[in-house]
Amino acid sequence: MRFGKTLRQATYEPWKGKYIDYSKLKSILREDKPDDEDEPWTEEDENRFCDEIFNTQLEKVAQFQEEKVKELRNRVDAAFDRLKDISTTDDGKPKPKSDVETQQLRDFEAELDSITNDVKELQKYSNLNYTGFLKIVKKHDRKRGDRYKIRPMMQVSLSKRPFNSEQAYSPLLNKLSLMYFAVRQQLEGDGPAEAYPSDPDSQAEVHNGERYTAHKFWVHPDNLLEVKTYIMRRLPALVYSHQSAKEVDGNEDPTITSLYFDSAKFPLYYKKVERQGEASSLRLRWYGQLLDKPNIVLEQKILHENGSSEEHKFPIKEKYINAFLHGDYKMEKSVQKMERQGQSAKNVEEFQSTADVIQQFVRDNKLEPLVRANYVRTAFQKPGDDRVRISIDTDIAFIREDTLDRSRPCRGPHDWHRTDIDNGNMKYPFKNMNQSEVSRFPYAVLEIKLKEDSTGKRPGWIQDLMGSHLVHPAPRFSKFVHGVASLFEDYVNRLPFWLSDLDTDIRKDPQVAFEEAEERRAQRAENEQVVGSLLGTKLGSYKPSKGSPVAKSYLSERAAAEAAAASASRSVGHDETGGTAGDENGEASDQPRDYGTLSSIFPGFSLSKYARAKRAREATPLPAGVVEPTEWIKNSGPLQIEPKVWLANERTFLKWQHISILLGGLAISLYTAAGKGTLAEWMGISYILIAIFAGCWGYYTLHWRRGMIVARSGKDFDNLIGPLIISVALVLALILNFVFAYRAALDKWNPSERTGMNKSLAFGDL
């Protein structure tokens, strides 16, 4: 269906004149004229089209959307104030409601329904116009873009106007959610609230009978390492499937392939984009390469109207997939195998029912494989504790898997997958195929799943991460929807709202992101307290964060400190030497640390990068409003030390004791063998003192380094004072021993020499 027809059918009558005038823009482009009858496209035509689309149509839509958002915000605030006047408690306790009060609550609920419907219509309005602008500029660039391409300019203009962004509607939906919660608690039964109101920015899911709340975010590649290290300090990396163990002995994160289904008219896609009730998606999923014969799972995910979702899935072998999709196979062999294994009749019946429902769903909607999503997943979860589950998907690529173009199908019409990819073991970034059939997602996708409870509280470190500058909220992001929108833009007439965010830099200033997150939390807590006071209960609490470790980037501070230190060292070198510190060309050179120098023994005189950065950081005052964190991000979380670190410290201690015993044995031997020799006695005593010092130094070093390990110190573990003292003492002792022994030898040799000389002289006189 052409977009012009879709726009006419989806137009909301009260706002009819406020939509993009798509037909007028097409007429300016002369889209309907054949190429042989078309006139040359002049500079005047280009200026006319750009003026109409940017200065007239775009401004009209953006201004109307801004006015409607402001109007809806005023209506929501007025309804919230009205809710305060509907008293349903007496001194914090629920009181019986009269018929008049019940009718007031029902009227209030009807008003909320009216506001919610207007919010939905405004979202559809924004989505339609956003799609229309992208469609028309694509037509321009394809037909009239010989000299000027205006699609990049349009994308920048759309990104500056948040009329197709989820952030414009989140505050409204949050307040509406709380008001619905309060009203329904009063209408459905007396007493305090028994459940916590859901967050509109999250999605409820059911896994193995447990309810979870899922939160999705995008992570810029520059922040990916910091996000992973922040998480892994609190949750261990999880190998959650034995299939992943086949990939390089399980040392690499598993590659996941999801094959999504839809039909030529994209009904499943439209339901998810328009957020219709009971929107479903169907996919085949496996780990690793298909040639390795992995376990394949067929999954159906159903998104309900209230925002919750559920999954139905069952395993299926590769050789039965085609027959199952065509209705020729009904999983009889799997059912027989389950019966032979002695599984309960209930499990067998549930398996057969799930297979029948999914097969009927495929046949009713004429579904076929349409798009493939390939990505690498890193999972974090404590073993045996599923309260917090986190996954990070990287290297995300979407690939066409359709046969819409019968003359040039992407896969064989009788195959359920692309054999050129799976038989050729193609991997990311899929450079050995037609690049027009591949779309690579620029960011990583972070998904946090929290098990629901009655309080709705989240772990503090999760709250800090979700509100930090490291992540960009993407609450409704779907790989299936994004894959279809990016690869089949010419086939669909609705585009998801998050496409505009792809054209912006999602990185944020740490302090600004922290303040915005705190403001959102405070506003939500204030609304919850108002609703809680009406219900006679406490819905939530809010405590301002004190310098969250996520509010500042450890890596950015480190880079800034190193840059400041380098600048300071260059200026010092120039002032003291009259030139530049570094090589002959004046460029500073990074030299390795000189161990054994005076600076390594006395760190106060050190000129290393670490010491210079520390002195520069101490001398540089912090900006206004910025406080030094009480705990670095590297020191947060539970202490986890590898055994080899402790054993290395203990091995060093044992080496020192070995030296002490050797010196002590030597000293005792000298002392006992000295007899009446004064020199041997004193040398034995000196060696005993050196041995005692070596033993004490080893014991001190053991505890000193243990303290640094526990404190997670970033300083160097080497200390040359003790070895230097022992070495100098041994050298002095050996030198003194040699000197005294040599003098004693001379004293013994000189008297005999003099006696011989006297005898010679006497014999000569004779």
GROMACS .gro file of C-alpha atoms in nm, residues 173-586:
model
  414
  173LEU     CA    1   0.228   0.808   3.088
  174ASN     CA    2   0.392   0.789   3.432
  175LYS     CA    3   0.130   1.012   3.589
  176LEU     CA    4  -0.154   0.839   3.408
  177SER     CA    5  -0.027   0.503   3.528
  178LEU     CA    6  -0.024   0.617   3.890
  179MET     CA    7  -0.374   0.767   3.866
  180TYR     CA    8  -0.514   0.452   3.705
  181PHE     CA    9  -0.354   0.250   3.983
  182ALA     CA   10  -0.514   0.464   4.255
  183VAL     CA   11  -0.861   0.462   4.098
  184ARG     CA   12  -0.870   0.090   4.027
  185GLN     CA   13  -0.751   0.007   4.376
  186GLN     CA   14  -1.050   0.196   4.511
  187LEU     CA   15  -1.303   0.057   4.264
  188GLU     CA   16  -1.194  -0.305   4.279
  189GLY     CA   17  -1.170  -0.339   4.656
  190ASP     CA   18  -1.112  -0.157   4.982
  191GLY     CA   19  -0.786  -0.153   5.164
  192PRO     CA   20  -0.436  -0.055   5.079
  193ALA     CA   21  -0.269  -0.128   4.751
  194GLU     CA   22  -0.157  -0.484   4.705
  195ALA     CA   23   0.062  -0.432   4.402
  196TYR     CA   24   0.302  -0.172   4.287
  197PRO     CA   25   0.208   0.032   3.978
  198SER     CA   26   0.402  -0.065   3.669
  199ASP     CA   27   0.653   0.165   3.506
  200PRO     CA   28   0.539   0.270   3.156
  201ASP     CA   29   0.904   0.279   3.047
  202SER     CA   30   0.940  -0.092   3.120
  203GLN     CA   31   0.780  -0.410   2.995
  204ALA     CA   32   0.642  -0.693   3.207
  205GLU     CA   33   0.741  -1.045   3.106
  206VAL     CA   34   0.668  -1.395   3.232
  207HIS     CA   35   0.943  -1.661   3.241
  208ASN     CA   36   0.879  -2.004   3.392
  209GLY     CA   37   0.584  -1.868   3.585
  210GLU     CA   38   0.787  -1.578   3.732
  211ARG     CA   39   0.705  -1.215   3.647
  212TYR     CA   40   0.990  -0.985   3.547
  213THR     CA   41   1.016  -0.618   3.456
  214ALA     CA   42   1.240  -0.560   3.153
  215HIS     CA   43   1.428  -0.233   3.089
  216LYS     CA   44   1.611  -0.176   2.759
  217PHE     CA   45   1.893   0.067   2.682
  218TRP     CA   46   2.140   0.149   2.408
  219VAL     CA   47   2.511   0.165   2.492
  220HIS     CA   48   2.756   0.364   2.283
  221PRO     CA   49   3.073   0.169   2.188
  222ASP     CA   50   3.282   0.424   2.381
  223ASN     CA   51   3.093   0.335   2.701
  224LEU     CA   52   3.057  -0.039   2.646
  225LEU     CA   53   3.369  -0.147   2.837
  226GLU     CA   54   3.282   0.073   3.133
  227VAL     CA   55   2.928  -0.065   3.148
  228LYS     CA   56   3.055  -0.424   3.137
  229THR     CA   57   3.312  -0.368   3.411
  230TYR     CA   58   3.054  -0.189   3.626
  231ILE     CA   59   2.818  -0.486   3.599
  232MET     CA   60   3.077  -0.761   3.637
  233ARG     CA   61   3.185  -0.620   3.973
  234ARG     CA   62   2.841  -0.715   4.101
  235LEU     CA   63   2.727  -1.003   3.881
  236PRO     CA   64   2.940  -1.280   3.731
  237ALA     CA   65   2.934  -1.351   3.359
  238LEU     CA   66   2.704  -1.642   3.287
  239VAL     CA   67   2.734  -1.920   3.029
  240TYR     CA   68   2.362  -1.986   3.011
  241SER     CA   69   2.355  -2.253   2.739
  242HIS     CA   70   2.565  -2.559   2.682
  243GLN     CA   71   2.555  -2.477   2.312
  244SER     CA   72   2.783  -2.183   2.372
  245ALA     CA   73   3.045  -2.419   2.510
  246LYS     CA   74   3.102  -2.541   2.155
  247GLU     CA   75   3.238  -2.203   2.058
  248VAL     CA   76   3.611  -2.194   2.131
  249ASP     CA   77   3.568  -2.408   2.443
  250GLY     CA   78   3.318  -2.165   2.585
  251ASN     CA   79   3.575  -1.886   2.624
  252GLU     CA   80   3.384  -1.654   2.391
  253ASP     CA   81   3.035  -1.515   2.429
  254PRO     CA   82   2.782  -1.709   2.222
  255THR     CA   83   2.656  -1.587   1.885
  256ILE     CA   84   2.276  -1.595   1.864
  257THR     CA   85   2.070  -1.605   1.546
  258SER     CA   86   1.701  -1.512   1.552
  259LEU     CA   87   1.496  -1.570   1.239
  260TYR     CA   88   1.178  -1.357   1.250
  261PHE     CA   89   0.857  -1.434   1.060
  262ASP     CA   90   0.599  -1.212   0.892
  263SER     CA   91   0.398  -1.204   0.571
  264ALA     CA   92   0.419  -0.987   0.261
  265LYS     CA   93   0.183  -0.727   0.413
  266PHE     CA   94   0.376  -0.707   0.743
  267PRO     CA   95   0.077  -0.748   0.981
  268LEU     CA   96   0.293  -0.852   1.279
  269TYR     CA   97   0.522  -0.555   1.223
  270TYR     CA   98   0.236  -0.304   1.210
  271LYS     CA   99   0.079  -0.441   1.527
  272LYS     CA  100   0.403  -0.396   1.720
  273VAL     CA  101   0.475  -0.049   1.581
  274GLU     CA  102   0.121   0.073   1.651
  275ARG     CA  103   0.119  -0.105   1.991
  276GLN     CA  104  -0.202  -0.286   1.925
  277GLY     CA  105  -0.334  -0.537   2.175
  278GLU     CA  106  -0.222  -0.900   2.145
  279ALA     CA  107   0.068  -0.812   1.913
  280SER     CA  108   0.268  -1.127   1.843
  281SER     CA  109   0.607  -1.209   1.700
  282LEU     CA  110   0.744  -1.545   1.589
  283ARG     CA  111   1.107  -1.649   1.557
  284LEU     CA  112   1.344  -1.942   1.526
  285ARG     CA  113   1.648  -1.908   1.751
  286TRP     CA  114   1.974  -2.099   1.784
  287TYR     CA  115   2.325  -2.052   1.922
  288GLY     CA  116   2.641  -2.063   1.713
  289GLN     CA  117   2.659  -2.186   1.353
  290LEU     CA  118   2.384  -2.399   1.201
  291LEU     CA  119   2.640  -2.646   1.065
  292ASP     CA  120   2.725  -2.740   1.426
  293LYS     CA  121   2.371  -2.886   1.468
  294PRO     CA  122   2.261  -2.662   1.756
  295ASN     CA  123   1.930  -2.687   1.939
  296ILE     CA  124   1.668  -2.480   1.754
  297VAL     CA  125   1.375  -2.328   1.940
  298LEU     CA  126   1.055  -2.193   1.784
  299GLU     CA  127   0.922  -1.908   1.999
  300GLN     CA  128   0.604  -1.701   1.993
  301LYS     CA  129   0.601  -1.384   2.202
  302ILE     CA  130   0.266  -1.216   2.271
  303LEU     CA  131   0.250  -0.854   2.387
  304HIS     CA  132  -0.076  -0.782   2.569
  305GLU     CA  133  -0.259  -0.451   2.576
  306ASN     CA  134  -0.160  -0.381   2.938
  307GLY     CA  135   0.211  -0.391   2.845
  308SER     CA  136   0.286  -0.740   2.977
  309SER     CA  137   0.413  -1.020   2.756
  310GLU     CA  138   0.439  -1.396   2.757
  311GLU     CA  139   0.626  -1.658   2.556
  312HIS     CA  140   0.533  -1.997   2.412
  313LYS     CA  141   0.817  -2.207   2.276
  314PHE     CA  142   0.929  -2.560   2.203
  315PRO     CA  143   1.243  -2.722   2.050
  316ILE     CA  144   1.237  -2.853   1.696
  317LYS     CA  145   1.495  -3.030   1.481
  318GLU     CA  146   1.624  -2.867   1.165
  319LYS     CA  147   1.499  -3.144   0.936
  320TYR     CA  148   1.138  -3.100   1.056
  321ILE     CA  149   1.112  -2.719   1.028
  322ASN     CA  150   0.995  -2.701   0.665
  323ALA     CA  151   0.733  -2.973   0.716
  324PHE     CA  152   0.607  -2.806   1.033
  325LEU     CA  153   0.575  -2.463   0.870
  326HIS     CA  154   0.379  -2.613   0.578
  327GLY     CA  155   0.149  -2.806   0.814
  328ASP     CA  156   0.270  -3.152   0.709
  329TYR     CA  157   0.425  -3.240   1.046
  330LYS     CA  158   0.266  -3.192   1.388
  331MET     CA  159   0.558  -3.287   1.618
  332GLU     CA  160   0.439  -3.648   1.648
  333LYS     CA  161   0.791  -3.789   1.693
  334SER     CA  162   0.873  -3.544   1.972
  335VAL     CA  163   0.549  -3.637   2.149
  336GLN     CA  164   0.631  -4.007   2.116
  337LYS     CA  165   0.980  -3.948   2.252
  338MET     CA  166   0.839  -3.763   2.555
  339GLU     CA  167   0.602  -4.050   2.622
  340ARG     CA  168   0.887  -4.304   2.600
  341GLN     CA  169   1.088  -4.098   2.846
  342GLY     CA  170   0.804  -4.125   3.095
  343GLN     CA  171   0.718  -3.756   3.112
  344SER     CA  172   0.386  -3.666   3.269
  345ALA     CA  173   0.072  -3.650   3.060
  346LYS     CA  174   0.036  -3.282   3.152
  347ASN     CA  175   0.378  -3.191   3.006
  348VAL     CA  176   0.305  -3.388   2.689
  349GLU     CA  177  -0.033  -3.221   2.650
  350GLU     CA  178   0.115  -2.871   2.702
  351PHE     CA  179   0.387  -2.941   2.445
  352GLN     CA  180   0.135  -3.063   2.186
  353SER     CA  181  -0.099  -2.771   2.258
  354THR     CA  182   0.182  -2.515   2.217
  355ALA     CA  183   0.293  -2.673   1.888
  356ASP     CA  184  -0.064  -2.678   1.754
  357VAL     CA  185  -0.129  -2.315   1.850
  358ILE     CA  186   0.192  -2.189   1.688
  359GLN     CA  187   0.136  -2.397   1.374
  360GLN     CA  188  -0.218  -2.261   1.338
  361PHE     CA  189  -0.082  -1.909   1.395
  362VAL     CA  190   0.166  -1.959   1.108
  363ARG     CA  191  -0.099  -2.088   0.870
  364ASP     CA  192  -0.362  -1.824   0.956
  365ASN     CA  193  -0.122  -1.535   0.897
  366LYS     CA  194   0.069  -1.698   0.607
  367LEU     CA  195   0.397  -1.637   0.784
  368GLU     CA  196   0.740  -1.701   0.637
  369PRO     CA  197   1.097  -1.610   0.739
  370LEU     CA  198   1.153  -1.242   0.667
  371VAL     CA  199   1.451  -1.099   0.857
  372ARG     CA  200   1.745  -1.244   1.046
  373ALA     CA  201   1.907  -1.086   1.356
  374ASN     CA  202   2.259  -1.198   1.439
  375TYR     CA  203   2.432  -1.078   1.757
  376VAL     CA  204   2.678  -1.172   2.032
  377ARG     CA  205   2.531  -1.193   2.381
  378THR     CA  206   2.704  -1.145   2.716
  379ALA     CA  207   2.488  -1.247   3.012
  380PHE     CA  208   2.531  -1.165   3.381
  381GLN     CA  209   2.352  -1.348   3.663
  382LYS     CA  210   2.436  -1.495   4.000
  383PRO     CA  211   2.413  -1.875   3.996
  384GLY     CA  212   2.094  -1.986   4.164
  385ASP     CA  213   1.969  -1.626   4.199
  386ASP     CA  214   1.744  -1.499   3.919
  387ARG     CA  215   1.628  -1.175   4.083
  388VAL     CA  216   1.853  -0.971   3.853
  389ARG     CA  217   1.927  -1.085   3.496
  390ILE     CA  218   2.131  -0.868   3.260
  391SER     CA  219   2.228  -0.922   2.897
  392ILE     CA  220   2.435  -0.711   2.657
  393ASP     CA  221   2.400  -0.774   2.282
  394THR     CA  222   2.684  -0.652   2.060
  395ASP     CA  223   2.780  -0.685   1.692
  396ILE     CA  224   2.412  -0.670   1.595
  397ALA     CA  225   2.338  -0.721   1.227
  398PHE     CA  226   2.004  -0.752   1.046
  399ILE     CA  227   1.984  -0.949   0.720
  400ARG     CA  228   1.703  -0.988   0.469
  401GLU     CA  229   1.562  -1.340   0.459
  402ASP     CA  230   1.260  -1.282   0.236
  403THR     CA  231   1.130  -1.384  -0.105
  404LEU     CA  232   0.923  -1.070  -0.170
  405ASP     CA  233   1.106  -1.008  -0.497
  406ARG     CA  234   1.026  -1.329  -0.687
  407SER     CA  235   1.283  -1.250  -0.955
  408ARG     CA  236   1.567  -1.208  -0.703
  409PRO     CA  237   1.472  -1.381  -0.377
  410CYS     CA  238   1.712  -1.356  -0.084
  411ARG     CA  239   1.661  -1.724   0.001
  412GLY     CA  240   1.530  -2.024  -0.183
  413PRO     CA  241   1.147  -2.025  -0.197
  414HIS     CA  242   1.142  -2.384  -0.067
  415ASP     CA  243   1.404  -2.327   0.207
  416TRP     CA  244   1.331  -2.192   0.554
  417HIS     CA  245   1.668  -2.012   0.581
  418ARG     CA  246   1.947  -1.865   0.370
  419THR     CA  247   2.183  -2.147   0.280
  420ASP     CA  248   2.452  -1.909   0.152
  421ILE     CA  249   2.498  -1.772   0.503
  422ASP     CA  250   2.459  -2.089   0.708
  423ASN     CA  251   2.647  -2.327   0.475
  424GLY     CA  252   2.925  -2.073   0.429
  425ASN     CA  253   2.966  -2.008   0.805
  426MET     CA  254   2.943  -1.633   0.747
  427LYS     CA  255   3.004  -1.420   1.055
  428TYR     CA  256   2.979  -1.055   1.152
  429PRO     CA  257   3.023  -0.813   0.975
  430PHE     CA  258   2.898  -1.026   0.678
  431LYS     CA  259   3.115  -0.860   0.413
  432ASN     CA  260   3.090  -1.150   0.168
  433MET     CA  261   2.731  -1.081   0.068
  434ASN     CA  262   2.519  -0.812  -0.094
  435GLN     CA  263   2.556  -0.513   0.140
  436SER     CA  264   2.211  -0.379   0.051
  437GLU     CA  265   2.069  -0.683   0.231
  438VAL     CA  266   2.254  -0.612   0.557
  439SER     CA  267   2.194  -0.344   0.820
  440ARG     CA  268   2.438  -0.310   1.111
  441PHE     CA  269   2.316  -0.159   1.436
  442PRO     CA  270   2.564   0.103   1.564
  443TYR     CA  271   2.512   0.046   1.939
  444ALA     CA  272   2.500  -0.236   2.190
  445VAL     CA  273   2.164  -0.326   2.349
  446LEU     CA  274   2.151  -0.360   2.727
  447GLU     CA  275   1.851  -0.538   2.881
  448ILE     CA  276   1.793  -0.553   3.257
  449LYS     CA  277   1.529  -0.793   3.390
  450LEU     CA  278   1.422  -0.757   3.752
  451LYS     CA  279   1.194  -1.001   3.930
  452GLU     CA  280   0.879  -0.823   4.043
  453ASP     CA  281   0.787  -0.788   4.410
  454SER     CA  282   0.527  -0.596   4.607
  455THR     CA  283   0.757  -0.300   4.680
  456GLY     CA  284   0.884  -0.228   4.330
  457LYS     CA  285   1.228  -0.140   4.471
  458ARG     CA  286   1.540  -0.183   4.260
  459PRO     CA  287   1.897  -0.247   4.377
  460GLY     CA  288   2.083   0.077   4.427
  461TRP     CA  289   2.355  -0.002   4.174
  462ILE     CA  290   2.091  -0.088   3.913
  463GLN     CA  291   1.919   0.246   3.978
  464ASP     CA  292   2.252   0.426   3.939
  465LEU     CA  293   2.332   0.249   3.612
  466MET     CA  294   1.987   0.313   3.462
  467GLY     CA  295   2.013   0.684   3.539
  468SER     CA  296   2.375   0.730   3.434
  469HIS     CA  297   2.530   0.884   3.125
  470LEU     CA  298   2.654   0.544   3.017
  471VAL     CA  299   2.319   0.425   2.879
  472HIS     CA  300   2.045   0.567   2.657
  473PRO     CA  301   1.686   0.457   2.739
  474ALA     CA  302   1.513   0.259   2.462
  475PRO     CA  303   1.207   0.116   2.642
  476ARG     CA  304   1.018  -0.009   2.335
  477PHE     CA  305   1.311  -0.121   2.123
  478SER     CA  306   1.253  -0.443   1.929
  479LYS     CA  307   1.506  -0.622   1.709
  480PHE     CA  308   1.226  -0.752   1.486
  481VAL     CA  309   1.076  -0.404   1.434
  482HIS     CA  310   1.412  -0.239   1.378
  483GLY     CA  311   1.523  -0.506   1.131
  484VAL     CA  312   1.207  -0.465   0.923
  485ALA     CA  313   1.218  -0.083   0.937
  486SER     CA  314   1.584  -0.065   0.831
  487LEU     CA  315   1.569  -0.327   0.552
  488PHE     CA  316   1.212  -0.289   0.419
  489GLU     CA  317   1.160   0.087   0.433
  490ASP     CA  318   1.007   0.084   0.084
  491TYR     CA  319   0.756  -0.183   0.187
  492VAL     CA  320   0.623  -0.040   0.516
  493ASN     CA  321   0.437   0.283   0.588
  494ARG     CA  322   0.508   0.311   0.961
  495LEU     CA  323   0.851   0.357   1.115
  496PRO     CA  324   0.942   0.319   1.484
  497PHE     CA  325   1.005   0.635   1.684
  498TRP     CA  326   1.361   0.543   1.788
  499LEU     CA  327   1.499   0.578   1.433
  500SER     CA  328   1.543   0.950   1.495
  501ASP     CA  329   1.775   0.874   1.788
  502LEU     CA  330   2.013   0.688   1.556
  503ASP     CA  331   2.102   1.019   1.392
  504THR     CA  332   2.205   1.181   1.721
  505ASP     CA  333   2.498   1.132   1.956
  506ILE     CA  334   2.356   0.934   2.250
  507ARG     CA  335   2.658   1.010   2.468
  508LYS     CA  336   2.579   1.251   2.751
  509ASP     CA  337   2.756   1.473   2.998
  510PRO     CA  338   2.787   1.272   3.323
  511GLN     CA  339   2.672   1.549   3.555
  512VAL     CA  340   2.378   1.649   3.334
  513ALA     CA  341   2.261   1.288   3.302
  514PHE     CA  342   2.289   1.240   3.678
  515GLU     CA  343   2.086   1.551   3.755
  516GLU     CA  344   1.817   1.457   3.503
  517ALA     CA  345   1.787   1.107   3.651
  518GLU     CA  346   1.761   1.248   4.003
  519GLU     CA  347   1.493   1.492   3.890
  520ARG     CA  348   1.287   1.212   3.730
  521ARG     CA  349   1.317   0.996   4.041
  522ALA     CA  350   1.217   1.283   4.268
  523GLN     CA  351   0.916   1.371   4.052
  524ARG     CA  352   0.797   1.012   4.039
  525ALA     CA  353   0.846   0.972   4.414
  526GLU     CA  354   0.641   1.287   4.475
  527ASN     CA  355   0.357   1.155   4.261
  528GLU     CA  356   0.370   0.819   4.438
  529GLN     CA  357   0.352   0.984   4.777
  530VAL     CA  358   0.040   1.175   4.674
  531VAL     CA  359  -0.129   0.861   4.544
  532GLY     CA  360  -0.012   0.664   4.847
  533SER     CA  361  -0.163   0.917   5.086
  534LEU     CA  362  -0.497   0.882   4.908
  535LEU     CA  363  -0.483   0.504   4.940
  536GLY     CA  364  -0.364   0.504   5.299
  537THR     CA  365  -0.039   0.327   5.215
  538LYS     CA  366   0.322   0.399   5.121
  539LEU     CA  367   0.400   0.328   4.758
  540GLY     CA  368   0.763   0.425   4.746
  541SER     CA  369   1.044   0.626   4.896
  542TYR     CA  370   1.316   0.845   4.754
  543LYS     CA  371   1.659   0.921   4.891
  544PRO     CA  372   1.891   1.149   4.692
  545SER     CA  373   2.207   0.982   4.573
  546LYS     CA  374   2.535   1.098   4.721
  547GLY     CA  375   2.790   1.112   4.443
  548SER     CA  376   2.694   0.790   4.271
  549PRO     CA  377   3.002   0.614   4.127
  550VAL     CA  378   2.823   0.597   3.794
  551ALA     CA  379   2.756   0.971   3.793
  552LYS     CA  380   3.119   1.025   3.699
  553SER     CA  381   3.315   0.831   3.445
  554TYR     CA  382   3.622   0.672   3.598
  555LEU     CA  383   3.784   0.642   3.257
  556SER     CA  384   3.714   1.005   3.163
  557GLU     CA  385   3.858   1.132   3.494
  558ARG     CA  386   4.164   0.915   3.446
  559ALA     CA  387   4.216   1.047   3.093
  560ALA     CA  388   4.171   1.405   3.212
  561ALA     CA  389   4.421   1.352   3.494
  562GLU     CA  390   4.679   1.205   3.258
  563ALA     CA  391   4.634   1.493   3.014
  564ALA     CA  392   4.675   1.749   3.295
  565ALA     CA  393   4.982   1.568   3.424
  566ALA     CA  394   5.139   1.560   3.077
  567SER     CA  395   5.077   1.932   3.036
  568ALA     CA  396   5.222   2.009   3.380
  569SER     CA  397   5.533   1.800   3.314
  570ARG     CA  398   5.595   1.973   2.983
  571SER     CA  399   5.570   2.317   3.143
  572VAL     CA  400   5.800   2.217   3.431
  573GLY     CA  401   6.058   2.075   3.191
  574HIS     CA  402   6.052   2.394   2.985
  575ASP     CA  403   6.094   2.622   3.287
  576GLU     CA  404   6.380   2.429   3.446
  577THR     CA  405   6.587   2.345   3.141
  578GLY     CA  406   6.500   2.634   2.915
  579GLY     CA  407   6.376   2.388   2.657
  580THR     CA  408   6.120   2.112   2.636
  581ALA     CA  409   6.105   1.792   2.832
  582GLY     CA  410   6.135   1.500   2.597
  583ASP     CA  411   6.330   1.437   2.284
  584GLU     CA  412   6.522   1.682   2.068
  585ASN     CA  413   6.212   1.773   1.868
  586GLY     CA  414   6.035   1.898   2.174
   0.00000   0.00000   0.00000
